[in-house]
Tab-separated table of C-alpha atoms in Angstrom:
chain	number	residue	atom	x	y	z
A	1	MET	CA	0.024	-0.002	0.185
A	2	ASP	CA	1.376	3.647	-0.748
A	3	ARG	CA	3.014	4.887	2.176
A	4	LYS	CA	1.533	8.378	1.852
A	5	ARG	CA	-2.137	6.969	1.419
A	6	MET	CA	-1.528	4.664	4.472
A	7	GLU	CA	-0.495	7.655	6.652
A	8	PHE	CA	-3.765	9.203	5.352
A	9	TYR	CA	-5.727	6.170	6.412
A	10	ALA	CA	-4.091	6.086	9.694
A	11	ALA	CA	-4.741	10.033	10.121
A	12	LEU	CA	-8.442	8.789	10.061
A	13	GLY	CA	-8.141	6.033	12.428
A	14	TYR	CA	-7.100	3.147	10.499
A	15	ARG	CA	-6.071	0.271	12.619
A	16	ALA	CA	-3.697	-1.764	10.590
A	17	PRO	CA	-2.946	-5.568	11.642
A	18	THR	CA	-0.474	-5.759	14.430
A	19	VAL	CA	0.435	-9.347	14.206
A	20	ALA	CA	2.587	-11.158	11.622
A	21	ASN	CA	0.991	-14.454	11.903
A	22	ALA	CA	-2.763	-15.348	11.772
A	23	GLU	CA	-2.784	-18.889	12.713
A	24	THR	CA	-5.088	-19.791	15.445
A	25	GLY	CA	-7.004	-23.037	16.898
A	26	TYR	CA	-9.006	-24.033	19.942
A	27	SER	CA	-6.307	-23.909	22.443
A	28	SER	CA	-2.216	-23.692	22.545
A	29	THR	CA	-1.967	-27.454	23.194
A	30	LYS	CA	-4.327	-28.790	20.323
A	31	PRO	CA	-3.563	-28.893	16.426
A	32	VAL	CA	-4.917	-25.948	14.508
A	33	PRO	CA	-6.934	-25.642	11.348
A	34	PRO	CA	-5.172	-24.235	8.484
A	35	GLN	CA	-5.414	-20.041	8.426
A	36	PRO	CA	-4.279	-17.735	5.803
A	37	ALA	CA	-0.705	-16.605	6.502
A	38	SER	CA	-1.245	-12.973	7.209
A	39	PRO	CA	-3.754	-10.484	8.465
A	40	GLU	CA	-3.827	-8.576	5.213
A	41	ALA	CA	-4.905	-11.897	3.571
A	42	TRP	CA	-8.155	-12.261	5.362
A	43	GLU	CA	-9.377	-8.580	6.897
A	44	LEU	CA	-11.224	-5.841	5.248
A	45	SER	CA	-8.723	-3.387	3.693
A	46	PRO	CA	-9.495	0.007	3.379
A	47	LEU	CA	-11.167	1.142	0.177
A	48	GLY	CA	-8.404	2.339	-2.395
A	49	LEU	CA	-8.637	4.611	-5.439
A	50	GLU	CA	-9.668	1.918	-8.030
A	51	GLU	CA	-12.286	0.864	-5.804
A	52	MET	CA	-13.495	4.420	-5.109
A	53	SER	CA	-13.814	4.959	-8.899
A	54	ALA	CA	-15.900	1.894	-9.216
A	55	LEU	CA	-18.107	2.778	-6.459
A	56	ARG	CA	-18.454	6.243	-7.961
A	57	GLU	CA	-19.175	4.423	-11.486
A	58	ARG	CA	-21.784	2.127	-9.842
A	59	PHE	CA	-23.297	5.268	-7.857
A	60	LEU	CA	-24.051	7.156	-11.271
A	61	ARG	CA	-25.688	3.772	-12.588
A	62	GLU	CA	-27.757	2.749	-9.707
A	63	PRO	CA	-27.942	5.763	-7.158
A	64	ASP	CA	-30.858	4.082	-5.465
A	65	ALA	CA	-29.022	0.756	-5.180
A	66	VAL	CA	-26.038	2.341	-3.744
A	67	MET	CA	-27.915	4.734	-1.308
A	68	ALA	CA	-29.760	1.733	0.122
A	69	LEU	CA	-26.345	-0.263	0.610
A	70	VAL	CA	-24.549	2.916	2.275
A	71	ARG	CA	-27.829	3.347	4.518
A	72	GLU	CA	-28.127	-0.078	5.439
A	73	GLY	CA	-24.260	-0.349	6.381
A	74	LEU	CA	-24.767	2.840	8.479
A	75	GLY	CA	-28.016	1.922	10.213
A	76	ALA	CA	-28.599	5.614	9.492
A	77	PRO	CA	-30.401	8.035	6.797
A	78	VAL	CA	-28.023	9.800	4.870
A	79	SER	CA	-28.881	12.231	1.971
A	80	GLU	CA	-27.662	11.705	-1.492
A	81	SER	CA	-26.141	15.185	-1.807
A	82	THR	CA	-23.977	14.333	1.669
A	83	PHE	CA	-22.938	10.990	0.266
A	84	VAL	CA	-21.978	12.719	-3.290
A	85	HIS	CA	-20.197	15.476	-1.572
A	86	VAL	CA	-18.123	13.142	0.692
A	87	LEU	CA	-17.416	10.731	-2.496
A	88	GLN	CA	-16.025	13.473	-4.239
A	89	ASP	CA	-14.031	14.552	-1.047
A	90	VAL	CA	-12.646	10.905	-0.590
A	91	GLU	CA	-11.537	10.452	-4.094
A	92	GLN	CA	-9.618	13.396	-4.265
A	93	ALA	CA	-7.691	12.778	-1.312
A	94	LEU	CA	-6.898	9.398	-2.347
A	95	ARG	CA	-5.580	10.905	-5.572
A	96	GLU	CA	-3.331	13.433	-3.648
A	97	PRO	CA	-2.590	11.813	-0.327
A	98	GLU	CA	0.066	14.169	0.477
A	99	ALA	CA	-2.229	17.057	0.021
A	100	ALA	CA	-4.918	15.401	2.468
A	101	LEU	CA	-2.418	14.886	4.942
A	102	GLN	CA	-1.550	18.399	5.018
A	103	ALA	CA	-5.187	19.498	5.124
A	104	LEU	CA	-5.633	17.325	8.031
A	105	ARG	CA	-2.623	19.079	10.024
A	106	GLN	CA	-4.210	22.515	9.227
A	107	PRO	CA	-5.342	24.293	12.557
A	108	ALA	CA	-8.694	25.165	10.556
A	109	PHE	CA	-9.454	21.387	10.372
A	110	ARG	CA	-8.390	20.452	13.697
A	111	ALA	CA	-10.120	23.393	15.218
A	112	ARG	CA	-12.419	21.890	18.059
A	113	ALA	CA	-16.234	22.610	17.663
A	114	SER	CA	-17.616	25.036	20.110
A	115	ALA	CA	-17.945	22.197	22.822
A	116	SER	CA	-15.690	21.811	25.714
A	117	LEU	CA	-16.114	20.420	29.339
A	118	PRO	CA	-17.358	22.517	32.063
A	119	PRO	CA	-14.406	23.089	34.160
A	120	ASP	CA	-16.651	21.744	37.145
A	121	PHE	CA	-17.806	18.596	35.401
A	122	ARG	CA	-17.210	15.455	37.492
A	123	PHE	CA	-18.145	11.989	38.088
A	124	PRO	CA	-16.894	9.319	40.420
A	125	LEU	CA	-14.684	7.266	38.061
A	126	MET	CA	-13.867	10.388	35.996
A	127	THR	CA	-9.829	10.139	35.329
A	128	PRO	CA	-7.351	11.635	33.146
A	129	GLU	CA	-6.240	8.461	31.662
A	130	ILE	CA	-9.429	8.462	29.698
A	131	PRO	CA	-10.025	12.101	28.322
A	132	ILE	CA	-13.612	13.410	27.353
A	133	ASP	CA	-13.754	15.327	24.187
A	134	PRO	CA	-17.522	16.371	23.579
A	135	SER	CA	-16.601	17.570	19.899
A	136	ARG	CA	-15.513	13.996	18.891
A	137	THR	CA	-17.395	12.875	15.822
A	138	LYS	CA	-15.653	9.593	14.887
A	139	PHE	CA	-18.090	6.800	13.965
A	140	GLU	CA	-21.134	9.264	13.723
A	141	PRO	CA	-22.914	8.405	10.798
A	142	VAL	CA	-22.927	11.420	8.859
A	143	ALA	CA	-20.138	13.393	10.561
A	144	ASP	CA	-17.894	10.533	10.123
A	145	LEU	CA	-19.141	9.497	6.788
A	146	ARG	CA	-15.680	9.941	5.368
A	147	GLY	CA	-14.451	7.257	7.616
A	148	TRP	CA	-17.233	4.726	7.299
A	149	LEU	CA	-16.750	5.097	3.353
A	150	LEU	CA	-12.888	4.559	3.506
A	151	PHE	CA	-12.812	1.614	5.992
A	152	SER	CA	-16.404	0.129	5.294
A	153	GLY	CA	-17.144	0.909	1.800
A	154	LYS	CA	-15.470	-2.043	0.299
A	155	ALA	CA	-17.675	-4.452	2.090
A	156	TRP	CA	-20.717	-2.335	0.889
A	157	LEU	CA	-19.172	-2.574	-2.821
A	158	HIS	CA	-18.163	-6.381	-3.102
A	159	GLY	CA	-19.479	-7.850	0.055
A	160	VAL	CA	-17.382	-10.273	1.978
A	161	SER	CA	-15.176	-12.450	-0.416
A	162	ARG	CA	-13.542	-14.822	2.424
A	163	GLN	CA	-14.842	-16.074	5.525
A	164	ALA	CA	-12.942	-17.525	8.684
A	165	PRO	CA	-13.919	-21.662	8.745
A	166	PHE	CA	-16.951	-21.724	11.242
A	167	ARG	CA	-16.425	-23.367	14.340
A	168	ARG	CA	-19.556	-26.071	15.491
A	169	HIS	CA	-20.204	-27.505	18.708
A	170	GLY	CA	-19.839	-31.082	17.397
A	171	ASP	CA	-16.013	-30.185	16.078
A	172	ALA	CA	-13.445	-32.657	17.013
A	173	LEU	CA	-11.286	-30.029	18.467
A	174	SER	CA	-13.760	-29.309	21.292
A	175	ALA	CA	-15.231	-31.415	24.038
A	176	SER	CA	-17.348	-29.045	25.684
A	177	GLY	CA	-20.024	-28.758	22.856
A	178	PHE	CA	-19.996	-25.060	23.683
A	179	ARG	CA	-21.739	-25.634	26.973
A	180	TYR	CA	-20.016	-24.286	30.019
A	181	ALA	CA	-20.651	-24.075	33.858
A	182	LEU	CA	-22.175	-20.859	35.440
A	183	ARG	CA	-21.685	-20.230	38.779
A	184	GLU	CA	-24.457	-21.056	41.275
A	185	PRO	CA	-25.757	-18.078	42.999
A	186	THR	CA	-25.787	-18.051	46.660
A	187	PRO	CA	-27.972	-16.078	49.348
A	188	GLY	CA	-26.520	-12.510	49.465
A	189	HIS	CA	-23.902	-13.575	46.428
A	190	PRO	CA	-26.158	-13.307	43.247
A	191	VAL	CA	-24.255	-13.810	39.821
A	192	GLU	CA	-23.717	-10.806	38.051
A	193	VAL	CA	-23.762	-10.473	34.303
A	194	ALA	CA	-22.646	-7.217	32.248
A	195	LEU	CA	-24.557	-7.101	28.916
A	196	PHE	CA	-23.213	-4.679	26.256
A	197	SER	CA	-23.014	-3.965	22.462
A	198	HIS	CA	-21.426	-1.690	19.985
A	199	PHE	CA	-18.438	-1.485	22.496
A	200	GLY	CA	-15.624	-2.028	19.945
A	201	THR	CA	-15.074	1.636	19.065
A	202	GLY	CA	-12.297	2.715	21.402
A	203	GLU	CA	-14.265	6.046	22.092
A	204	TYR	CA	-14.501	7.378	25.805
A	205	PRO	CA	-17.933	5.989	26.794
A	206	ALA	CA	-16.939	2.573	25.984
A	207	ARG	CA	-13.518	2.909	27.931
A	208	TYR	CA	-15.626	4.667	31.026
A	209	ILE	CA	-18.061	1.459	30.745
A	210	ALA	CA	-14.899	-1.044	30.778
A	211	ARG	CA	-13.488	0.993	33.759
A	212	GLN	CA	-16.493	0.124	35.463
A	213	PHE	CA	-16.493	-3.253	34.777
A	214	VAL	CA	-12.849	-3.285	36.147
A	215	MET	CA	-13.824	-1.732	39.269
A	216	ARG	CA	-16.378	-4.468	39.999
A	217	GLY	CA	-13.408	-7.009	40.212
A	218	GLU	CA	-14.457	-10.590	41.233
A	219	ARG	CA	-18.067	-9.494	41.758
A	220	LEU	CA	-18.541	-9.192	38.215
A	221	ASP	CA	-19.129	-13.020	37.277
A	222	CYS	CA	-19.734	-12.774	33.623
A	223	ALA	CA	-19.245	-10.012	30.824
A	224	VAL	CA	-21.193	-10.715	27.351
A	225	HIS	CA	-20.417	-8.287	24.391
A	226	LEU	CA	-23.331	-8.793	21.928
A	227	GLY	CA	-21.197	-7.563	19.023
A	228	GLY	CA	-20.080	-4.693	17.007
A	229	VAL	CA	-16.515	-4.172	16.539
A	230	SER	CA	-16.164	-0.666	14.353
A	231	TYR	CA	-15.637	-0.283	11.506
A	232	ALA	CA	-14.976	-3.638	10.100
A	233	GLY	CA	-14.399	-6.243	13.117
A	234	ARG	CA	-10.330	-5.466	11.778
A	235	GLN	CA	-7.653	-7.229	13.661
A	236	GLY	CA	-6.313	-3.895	14.841
A	237	GLU	CA	-9.650	-2.711	15.692
A	238	PHE	CA	-10.062	-5.763	18.050
A	239	ASP	CA	-6.595	-5.136	19.699
A	240	ALA	CA	-7.248	-1.547	20.218
A	241	HIS	CA	-10.953	-1.225	20.767
A	242	VAL	CA	-11.624	-4.612	22.371
A	243	ALA	CA	-8.757	-6.399	23.930
A	244	GLU	CA	-6.828	-3.398	25.231
A	245	PRO	CA	-9.830	-2.041	27.333
A	246	LEU	CA	-10.998	-5.545	28.608
A	247	GLU	CA	-7.805	-7.273	29.152
A	248	PRO	CA	-7.844	-6.247	33.086
A	249	LEU	CA	-11.008	-8.397	33.380
A	250	LEU	CA	-9.684	-11.473	32.280
A	251	PRO	CA	-7.986	-13.053	35.087
A	252	VAL	CA	-11.325	-12.493	37.484
A	253	THR	CA	-14.428	-12.098	35.049
A	254	THR	CA	-15.673	-14.683	32.256
A	255	LEU	CA	-15.723	-12.469	29.050
A	256	MET	CA	-18.157	-13.665	25.901
A	257	THR	CA	-18.586	-12.247	22.772
A	258	LEU	CA	-20.942	-12.733	20.080
A	259	ASN	CA	-20.607	-12.149	16.081
A	260	ALA	CA	-22.225	-9.356	14.255
A	261	SER	CA	-22.076	-7.972	10.802
A	262	ALA	CA	-19.508	-5.497	11.443
A	263	GLU	CA	-17.216	-8.451	12.279
A	264	MET	CA	-18.230	-10.221	9.311
A	265	ARG	CA	-16.897	-7.426	7.105
A	266	SER	CA	-13.709	-8.790	7.899
A	267	GLY	CA	-14.791	-12.522	7.604
A	268	GLY	CA	-15.076	-13.370	11.060
A	269	MET	CA	-11.238	-14.194	11.514
A	270	PRO	CA	-10.164	-11.499	13.983
A	271	PHE	CA	-13.092	-12.464	15.915
A	272	PHE	CA	-12.044	-16.193	16.222
A	273	ARG	CA	-8.627	-15.464	16.710
A	274	TYR	CA	-9.742	-12.797	19.444
A	275	LEU	CA	-11.407	-15.847	21.241
A	276	ASP	CA	-8.327	-18.111	21.072
A	277	GLU	CA	-5.971	-15.026	22.410
A	278	ARG	CA	-8.355	-14.975	25.707
A	279	ARG	CA	-8.427	-18.730	26.260
A	280	GLY	CA	-4.295	-18.463	26.169
A	281	ALA	CA	-1.794	-17.640	28.804
A	282	SER	CA	-3.632	-20.380	31.278
A	283	ARG	CA	-6.881	-18.011	32.032
A	284	ALA	CA	-8.873	-20.538	33.462
A	285	LYS	CA	-11.892	-18.067	33.497
A	286	GLN	CA	-11.912	-17.832	29.607
A	287	VAL	CA	-13.859	-20.613	27.977
A	288	GLN	CA	-15.259	-19.718	24.760
A	289	GLU	CA	-14.469	-21.671	21.810
A	290	GLY	CA	-17.094	-20.486	19.121
A	291	SER	CA	-19.437	-17.785	18.099
A	292	TYR	CA	-22.422	-19.363	20.314
A	293	PHE	CA	-22.288	-20.906	23.558
A	294	CYS	CA	-24.401	-21.754	26.689
A	295	LEU	CA	-23.476	-20.928	30.169
A	296	ALA	CA	-25.650	-22.908	32.720
A	297	SER	CA	-26.355	-23.072	36.553
A	298	GLU	CA	-29.118	-25.124	37.782
A	299	ARG	CA	-31.860	-22.211	37.907
A	300	CYS	CA	-30.580	-20.097	34.862
A	301	GLN	CA	-28.886	-20.399	31.330
A	302	LEU	CA	-27.341	-17.670	29.117
A	303	ILE	CA	-27.460	-19.107	25.346
A	304	GLY	CA	-25.455	-16.599	23.351
A	305	LEU	CA	-26.476	-17.033	19.154
A	306	ASP	CA	-24.355	-16.288	16.068
A	307	THR	CA	-26.833	-14.116	14.136
A	308	ALA	CA	-24.110	-12.989	11.323
A	309	TYR	CA	-22.204	-16.066	10.076
A	310	PHE	CA	-24.808	-17.556	7.857
A	311	GLY	CA	-26.414	-14.050	6.714
A	312	PRO	CA	-26.912	-10.959	8.446
A	313	GLY	CA	-29.852	-11.032	11.255
A	314	ARG	CA	-30.552	-14.938	10.515
A	315	HIS	CA	-30.562	-18.192	12.350
A	316	GLN	CA	-31.558	-20.457	10.121
A	317	GLU	CA	-28.724	-23.311	10.043
A	318	PRO	CA	-30.129	-26.633	10.887
A	319	ALA	CA	-27.448	-27.933	13.218
A	320	LEU	CA	-27.516	-24.741	15.066
A	321	LEU	CA	-31.294	-24.630	15.383
A	322	ASP	CA	-31.114	-28.355	16.635
A	323	TRP	CA	-28.413	-27.166	19.252
A	324	LEU	CA	-30.615	-24.501	20.100
A	325	GLU	CA	-33.492	-26.387	20.819
A	326	SER	CA	-32.000	-29.281	22.895
A	327	VAL	CA	-30.503	-26.643	25.263
A	328	LEU	CA	-33.418	-24.660	25.456
A	329	GLU	CA	-35.617	-28.109	26.236
A	330	GLU	CA	-32.719	-29.093	28.969
A	331	GLY	CA	-33.298	-25.809	30.557
A	332	ARG	CA	-37.141	-25.982	30.547
A	333	ALA	CA	-37.078	-29.539	31.783
A	334	ARG	CA	-35.204	-28.570	35.069
A	335	GLY	CA	-37.342	-25.370	35.603
A	336	ALA	CA	-34.271	-22.823	34.573
A	337	THR	CA	-34.667	-19.459	33.051
A	338	ASN	CA	-33.636	-19.493	29.608
A	339	ILE	CA	-32.069	-16.105	28.568
A	340	LEU	CA	-31.313	-15.677	24.976
A	341	LEU	CA	-28.367	-13.304	23.602
A	342	SER	CA	-27.973	-12.170	20.475
A	343	HIS	CA	-26.744	-9.297	18.309
A	344	ASP	CA	-29.759	-8.841	16.209
A	345	ALA	CA	-32.919	-8.092	17.325
A	346	PRO	CA	-36.499	-9.927	17.213
A	347	TYR	CA	-38.099	-6.685	16.577
A	348	ARG	CA	-37.051	-2.882	16.261
A	349	ASP	CA	-38.578	0.685	16.931
A	350	GLY	CA	-40.664	1.733	14.178
A	351	ALA	CA	-41.106	-1.318	12.472
A	352	PRO	CA	-44.741	-2.647	11.597
A	353	ARG	CA	-43.613	-6.288	11.918
A	354	HIS	CA	-40.754	-8.788	13.737
A	355	THR	CA	-37.847	-9.198	12.018
A	356	GLU	CA	-36.557	-12.232	10.012
A	357	LEU	CA	-34.734	-13.583	13.003
A	358	LEU	CA	-37.839	-13.906	14.950
A	359	GLU	CA	-39.408	-15.673	12.107
A	360	ASP	CA	-36.122	-18.294	12.151
A	361	LEU	CA	-36.844	-18.755	15.978
A	362	ARG	CA	-40.837	-18.597	16.279
A	363	ALA	CA	-41.295	-22.039	16.580
A	364	LEU	CA	-39.033	-21.885	19.557
A	365	ALA	CA	-39.402	-18.431	21.139
A	366	VAL	CA	-42.980	-18.056	20.464
A	367	HIS	CA	-44.955	-21.131	19.645
A	368	ARG	CA	-43.548	-23.292	22.466
A	369	SER	CA	-42.239	-20.293	24.809
A	370	LEU	CA	-39.179	-21.896	25.408
A	371	VAL	CA	-37.471	-18.191	25.835
A	372	ASP	CA	-37.965	-16.197	28.937
A	373	LEU	CA	-35.887	-13.063	28.280
A	374	TRP	CA	-34.324	-12.266	24.938
A	375	CYS	CA	-31.480	-9.509	24.983
A	376	TRP	CA	-30.096	-8.253	22.143
A	377	GLY	CA	-27.291	-5.317	20.754
A	378	SER	CA	-28.207	-4.152	17.293
A	379	THR	CA	-30.468	-1.300	18.294
A	380	PRO	CA	-28.445	1.853	19.458
A	381	TYR	CA	-30.419	2.262	22.830
A	382	GLY	CA	-31.077	0.953	26.193
A	383	ALA	CA	-34.599	-0.257	26.382
A	384	LEU	CA	-37.194	-2.874	28.054
A	385	PHE	CA	-40.109	-4.179	26.898
A	386	ASP	CA	-42.529	-6.435	28.392
A	387	ARG	CA	-44.035	-9.648	27.062
A	388	THR	CA	-47.390	-10.342	25.356
A	389	GLN	CA	-49.699	-13.146	24.293
A	390	ALA	CA	-48.082	-12.918	20.797
A	391	LEU	CA	-44.476	-12.169	22.304
A	392	PRO	CA	-44.187	-14.311	25.266
A	393	PHE	CA	-40.566	-13.174	26.218
A	394	VAL	CA	-39.475	-9.820	28.022
A	395	GLY	CA	-37.186	-7.895	25.687
A	396	VAL	CA	-33.991	-5.976	26.502
A	397	SER	CA	-31.784	-3.638	24.040
A	398	VAL	CA	-28.673	-2.816	24.986
A	399	GLY	CA	-26.768	-1.618	22.077
A	400	HIS	CA	-25.672	1.665	23.138
A	401	ALA	CA	-22.234	1.049	24.545
A	402	GLY	CA	-19.830	2.693	22.409
A	403	LEU	CA	-21.413	3.998	19.117
A	404	PRO	CA	-22.468	7.442	18.851
A	405	ALA	CA	-26.288	7.391	17.922
A	406	PRO	CA	-29.372	9.695	17.625
A	407	ARG	CA	-30.914	10.473	21.000
A	408	VAL	CA	-34.363	8.727	21.001
A	409	SER	CA	-37.474	10.133	22.552
A	410	SER	CA	-40.428	8.515	24.429
A	411	GLY	CA	-42.279	8.503	21.240
A	412	LEU	CA	-40.197	5.122	20.235
A	413	THR	CA	-42.676	2.578	18.623
A	414	ALA	CA	-42.765	-1.199	18.719
A	415	VAL	CA	-44.669	-4.228	18.594
A	416	ALA	CA	-43.913	-4.942	22.226
A	417	PRO	CA	-45.256	-2.691	25.197
A	418	LEU	CA	-42.252	-0.287	26.039
A	419	ARG	CA	-41.386	0.014	29.707
A	420	PHE	CA	-38.138	1.682	30.120
A	421	LEU	CA	-36.197	3.671	27.329
A	422	GLU	CA	-33.055	5.637	27.760
A	423	THR	CA	-33.985	9.151	26.625
A	424	ARG	CA	-31.194	11.098	28.209
A	425	ALA	CA	-28.468	12.879	26.181
A	426	ARG	CA	-24.797	11.571	26.555
A	427	PHE	CA	-24.199	14.578	28.837
A	428	PRO	CA	-26.241	16.095	31.552
A	429	GLU	CA	-28.487	18.955	30.127
A	430	GLU	CA	-26.794	21.593	32.279
A	431	THR	CA	-24.069	21.255	30.339
A	432	GLY	CA	-25.552	22.172	27.028
A	433	LEU	CA	-23.015	19.745	25.257
A	434	ARG	CA	-24.115	17.325	22.315
A	435	PRO	CA	-28.066	17.265	23.209
A	436	GLU	CA	-28.491	15.411	20.006
A	437	LEU	CA	-26.414	12.154	21.155
A	438	GLY	CA	-27.994	9.386	23.096
A	439	ASN	CA	-26.465	8.231	26.137
A	440	ASN	CA	-24.410	5.366	26.251
A	441	GLY	CA	-24.479	2.438	28.514
A	442	TYR	CA	-25.135	-1.091	29.381
A	443	GLY	CA	-27.212	-3.805	31.259
A	444	SER	CA	-26.437	-5.375	34.634
A	445	LEU	CA	-28.343	-8.576	35.225
A	446	LEU	CA	-28.260	-10.252	38.657
A	447	LEU	CA	-29.270	-13.904	39.006
A	448	HIS	CA	-30.704	-14.364	42.669
A	449	ALA	CA	-30.467	-17.619	44.409
A	450	ASN	CA	-34.198	-17.656	45.028
A	451	GLY	CA	-34.517	-17.809	41.043
A	452	THR	CA	-35.482	-13.847	40.476
A	453	LEU	CA	-33.668	-11.457	38.730
A	454	GLU	CA	-32.818	-8.067	38.624
A	455	LEU	CA	-31.977	-6.076	35.835
A	456	GLN	CA	-30.370	-2.526	35.957
A	457	PHE	CA	-29.725	-0.027	33.015
A	458	LEU	CA	-26.272	2.072	33.921
A	459	ASP	CA	-25.014	4.845	31.659
A	460	TRP	CA	-21.276	5.287	30.914
A	461	MET	CA	-20.601	7.615	33.960
A	462	GLY	CA	-22.073	4.996	36.336
A	463	ASN	CA	-25.462	6.125	36.814
A	464	VAL	CA	-28.227	3.893	37.593
A	465	ARG	CA	-31.225	4.799	34.964
A	466	CYS	CA	-33.263	1.899	35.652
A	467	THR	CA	-34.060	-0.973	37.977
A	468	VAL	CA	-36.111	-3.923	37.235
A	469	SER	CA	-37.203	-6.973	39.253
A	470	LEU	CA	-38.417	-10.159	37.033
A	471	ALA	CA	-39.940	-13.192	38.563
A	472	GLY	CA	-41.071	-16.320	37.230
A	473	GLY	CA	-39.457	-17.932	34.282
A	474	GLY	CA	-38.340	-21.662	33.605
A	475	THR	CA	-41.740	-22.916	35.749
A	476	GLY	CA	-44.098	-19.909	34.458
A	477	PRO	CA	-44.133	-16.516	32.549
A	478	LEU	CA	-41.308	-13.998	33.562
A	479	ARG	CA	-42.964	-11.318	34.930
A	480	LEU	CA	-41.993	-7.799	35.825
A	481	GLU	CA	-42.517	-7.397	39.346
A	482	ALA	CA	-41.144	-3.723	39.744
A	483	LEU	CA	-39.767	-0.900	38.022
A	484	ASP	CA	-37.678	2.168	39.080
A	485	ALA	CA	-36.540	4.681	36.369
A	486	SER	CA	-34.918	7.858	37.130
A	487	GLU	CA	-36.165	11.039	35.515
């Protein structure tokens, strides 16, 4: 890759591969499946000049089709005029990377927006090690359209050309069947599980969430990332945005990660490699071998799904459906609460009907009512939805850990009754900072010895936004017993 062009990519936040050998396997003591020899061979490379020209030509021929790909990839509306302006800007920068670099270094370009923290802005976990810059616009769908175009555009243009070998629970290299033990809660010592998604940005809200996890220490039994490593699930992005901030957790907390469409832009290879890196160095807490799993105790099971490898937002693979059915049935037979975890959602706000994922799992989750609680990460806000006769499970959205997303209002509509919605802005109202951005946060699930569940929504500064008590499940419908939401 041209050196100046590479410098230009790096100046905009591109994370190049940091390892020379991509070989990986289920453990350090077993033979490994053959893998490509270098990270560059399997991860998504930035959009080059020729591909940018091809994208421009395709836009001229099929503007509606290209805009549909862009909007789907961003998950946000982008006007055609904005796209054209950025397309021209990026193509010019790739033709003259030295001039583009010089422009980036100019004070006029680096000038901050009129947004700075008030001098008295404080919260308990605030530290100078994680600086807070309210004017940052990285990963915002429109303000950072140049970054998304350069670092995800190749997948929009060509799709994914290479995929990592898929790992199945029946593979010879795995004796676990992707089923692992979850600690039994005891009176006064519940099992705590952190649920978070779209964490993989490296931005300050995500790092403050990681700081909260680390401060919990051994009290945090398990943390589950429901997927989302931006821009495209590259090795460098996993290294900098996921592995580095979560490294202090690994000796004391079981970390599980799900696959998502962003990870599949690089074919999933960095995702699988990160699983193996976690399991190395004799880390007894790190057990995950594949992209789906079941963590089970006598009274509760956490069941993670891969809704990306075989198609975005789908779960149709017969062998995986059979595995899921057997896990759900076993849990139901012993009266355990079945908690389903996925990146993609069974329903979305504003949509008049359910998603294709719910149709894939309708027999298990709806007709047979084998799912008590379904938590997902694709929708970029915190929310709690009640069960209905047509949707006999409680729904939880926790897709707001790291990505900047527009603030949502209480007018959000869904096919299930909305009981809580995170409607605050990222910064307190009195600061006047970024009122258009939604608040970042995560969910903390407590599994109690008496079989009840407690769910808290917390924001990136550690404020408790909502506390929910849930009872039943396993032997009967999971019910909302109490809800306390902050104003």
